[in-house]
Amino acid sequence: MMNADLRRERAAATFQTELLTHILDGGAERTRRRKEIEALVLNDPDFQHEDLNFLSRSQRYEQAIRKSALMVMKLREYGIADPEEIYWFKSFVHRGRPEPLDLHLGMFLPTLLTQATPEQQDRFFMPAWNLEIIGTYAQTEMGHGTHLRGLETTATYDPATQEFILNSPTVTSIKWWPGGLGKTSNHAIVLAQLYTQGQCKGLHAFIVPIRQLGTHEPLPAGLKAFTSWTANAGIEECRMACGGHGYSRCSGIPDIYVTFTPSCTYEGENTVMMLQTARFLVKSYTQVSSGQRVTGMVSYLNDLSRQRIQPQHVAARTVTVRINDPVHESFRKHLKPMQAKL
Ligand SMILES: Cc1cc2nc3c(=O)[nH]c(=O)nc-3n(C[C@H](O)[C@H](O)[C@H](O)COP(=O)(O)OP(=O)(O)OC[C@H]3O[C@@H](n4cnc5c(N)ncnc54)[C@H](O)[C@@H]3O)c2cc1C
């Protein structure tokens, strides 16, 4: 129901509002078609407006994903394929709120259409159109938004394997903000500086699988454990840096801590995920050591002979300390006199 004051003001307009509507829509026929599409949504019981105010974040996400899935089925049922008509339908289904497929429809598909080669389109566009592939757009980094030339993520071409190795090596190069990355997408278009034959060729877009298509499990599995532990340690560091205030609820940090720490347990308990990842890596390493080649995300191990692989800490904190390591020499110095006394 339109507000009575609004209706009165509109009726008092000094021009024909209908004509302005036609101009904005691009003609009377487009207005008719828009209203027809809007009516499909408004009269559909599946899309009735519900009160989201008392739902939790997870419940809102579930509602939105249910609506998006229904929306795609109905778009197909009605044969709506024109991008503008899809936009009208979508706007009415989600009533102007962001929805899980926003980035897929608004950035992933258009980027494929405008920047992919015909071969790349053959491989990715139809699966993406059919929502087998759901994509997001990962351009912004923690340290670089407007300043695009400063993006630090690299994609280095390896002629031996004909693969691109993507790397975000620093905190400032962490991809930040991509809508739908956390739960919905299984692929991302990642903007990175292309390096080949030792030269930087500037920013290019790369399609990177991030979840398994069949199971929607994140790739690689250990990454979730690593990132959630790192974030946990970061929150704790912030708390400690604030001294006593960090402990106080006024700082907001305890709430962040309590909300975030369960992520180390749900959607795959971190220790178990790290053990699974380690088992998989050791198995792949053994295969490579015995002369077999491995594929996919562990194909970098094929490079063992050239020793380009460097050990990296994967846990946020070192869990064991080898007291015989040279770095702990000073500790030993203090230990020896103590041992002598005992
Ligand atoms: C809701 C939301 C969703 C997003 N979704 C995505 C996504 O899906 N994928 C993705 O890649 N990114 C996404 N982004 C990131 C978005 O593209 C960046 O936030 C944007 O590019 C701005 O970068 P920044 O946040 O680093 O701000 P900055 O560029 O650091 O800007 C900070 C301030 O500095 C000023 N400033 C910067 N440069 C100049 C200049 N040259 N001259 C004068 N002033 C300047 C700006 O005006 C601003 O006030 C999203 C952002 C939001 C808020």
CSV table of C-alpha atoms and ligand atoms in Angstrom, one decimal, residues 103 137-140 144-146 176-179, ligand 1:
chain,number,residue,atom,x,y,z
A,103,LEU,CA,29.3,-10.9,-7.3
A,137,TYR,CA,35.9,-11.0,-7.9
A,138,ALA,CA,39.1,-10.7,-5.9
A,139,GLN,CA,40.8,-7.4,-6.8
A,140,THR,CA,41.1,-5.3,-3.6
A,144,HIS,CA,45.6,-1.6,-1.9
A,145,GLY,CA,42.1,-0.5,-3.0
A,146,THR,CA,42.0,2.5,-5.3
A,176,TRP,CA,40.1,-8.4,1.0
A,177,TRP,CA,36.4,-7.8,0.5
A,178,PRO,CA,35.4,-10.2,-2.3
A,179,GLY,CA,31.6,-10.7,-1.9
B,1,LIG,C1,30.6,-3.4,0.6
B,1,LIG,C2,31.9,-3.6,-0.2
B,1,LIG,C3,32.0,-4.6,-1.1
B,1,LIG,C4,33.2,-4.8,-1.8
B,1,LIG,N1,33.3,-5.8,-2.7
B,1,LIG,C5,34.5,-6.1,-3.3
B,1,LIG,C6,34.6,-7.2,-4.1
B,1,LIG,O1,33.7,-8.1,-4.2
B,1,LIG,N2,35.9,-7.4,-4.7
B,1,LIG,C7,36.9,-6.6,-4.5
B,1,LIG,O2,38.0,-6.8,-5.1
B,1,LIG,N3,36.8,-5.4,-3.8
B,1,LIG,C8,35.6,-5.2,-3.2
B,1,LIG,N4,35.4,-4.0,-2.4
B,1,LIG,C9,36.6,-3.2,-2.2
B,1,LIG,C10,36.5,-1.8,-2.9
B,1,LIG,O3,36.7,-2.0,-4.3
B,1,LIG,C11,37.5,-0.9,-2.2
B,1,LIG,O4,37.0,-0.6,-0.9
B,1,LIG,C12,37.7,0.4,-3.1
B,1,LIG,O5,38.4,0.1,-4.2
B,1,LIG,C13,38.4,1.4,-2.2
B,1,LIG,O6,39.7,1.0,-1.8
B,1,LIG,P1,40.0,1.1,-0.2
B,1,LIG,O7,38.9,0.5,0.6
B,1,LIG,O8,41.4,0.4,0.0
B,1,LIG,O9,40.2,2.6,0.1
B,1,LIG,P2,41.3,3.6,-0.3
B,1,LIG,O10,41.6,3.5,-1.8
B,1,LIG,O11,42.5,3.3,0.6
B,1,LIG,O12,40.7,5.0,0.0
B,1,LIG,C14,40.7,5.5,1.3
B,1,LIG,C15,40.5,7.0,1.3
B,1,LIG,O13,41.6,7.6,0.5
B,1,LIG,C16,41.1,8.4,-0.5
B,1,LIG,N5,42.0,8.3,-1.7
B,1,LIG,C17,42.5,7.1,-2.2
B,1,LIG,N6,43.2,7.4,-3.3
B,1,LIG,C18,43.1,8.7,-3.5
B,1,LIG,C19,43.7,9.6,-4.5
B,1,LIG,N7,44.4,9.2,-5.5
B,1,LIG,N8,43.3,10.9,-4.4
B,1,LIG,C20,42.6,11.4,-3.4
B,1,LIG,N9,42.1,10.6,-2.5
B,1,LIG,C21,42.3,9.3,-2.5
B,1,LIG,C22,39.7,7.9,-0.8
B,1,LIG,O14,38.9,9.0,-1.3
B,1,LIG,C23,39.3,7.5,0.6
B,1,LIG,O15,38.7,8.5,1.3
B,1,LIG,C24,34.2,-3.8,-1.7
B,1,LIG,C25,34.1,-2.7,-0.8
B,1,LIG,C26,32.9,-2.6,-0.1
B,1,LIG,C27,32.8,-1.4,0.9
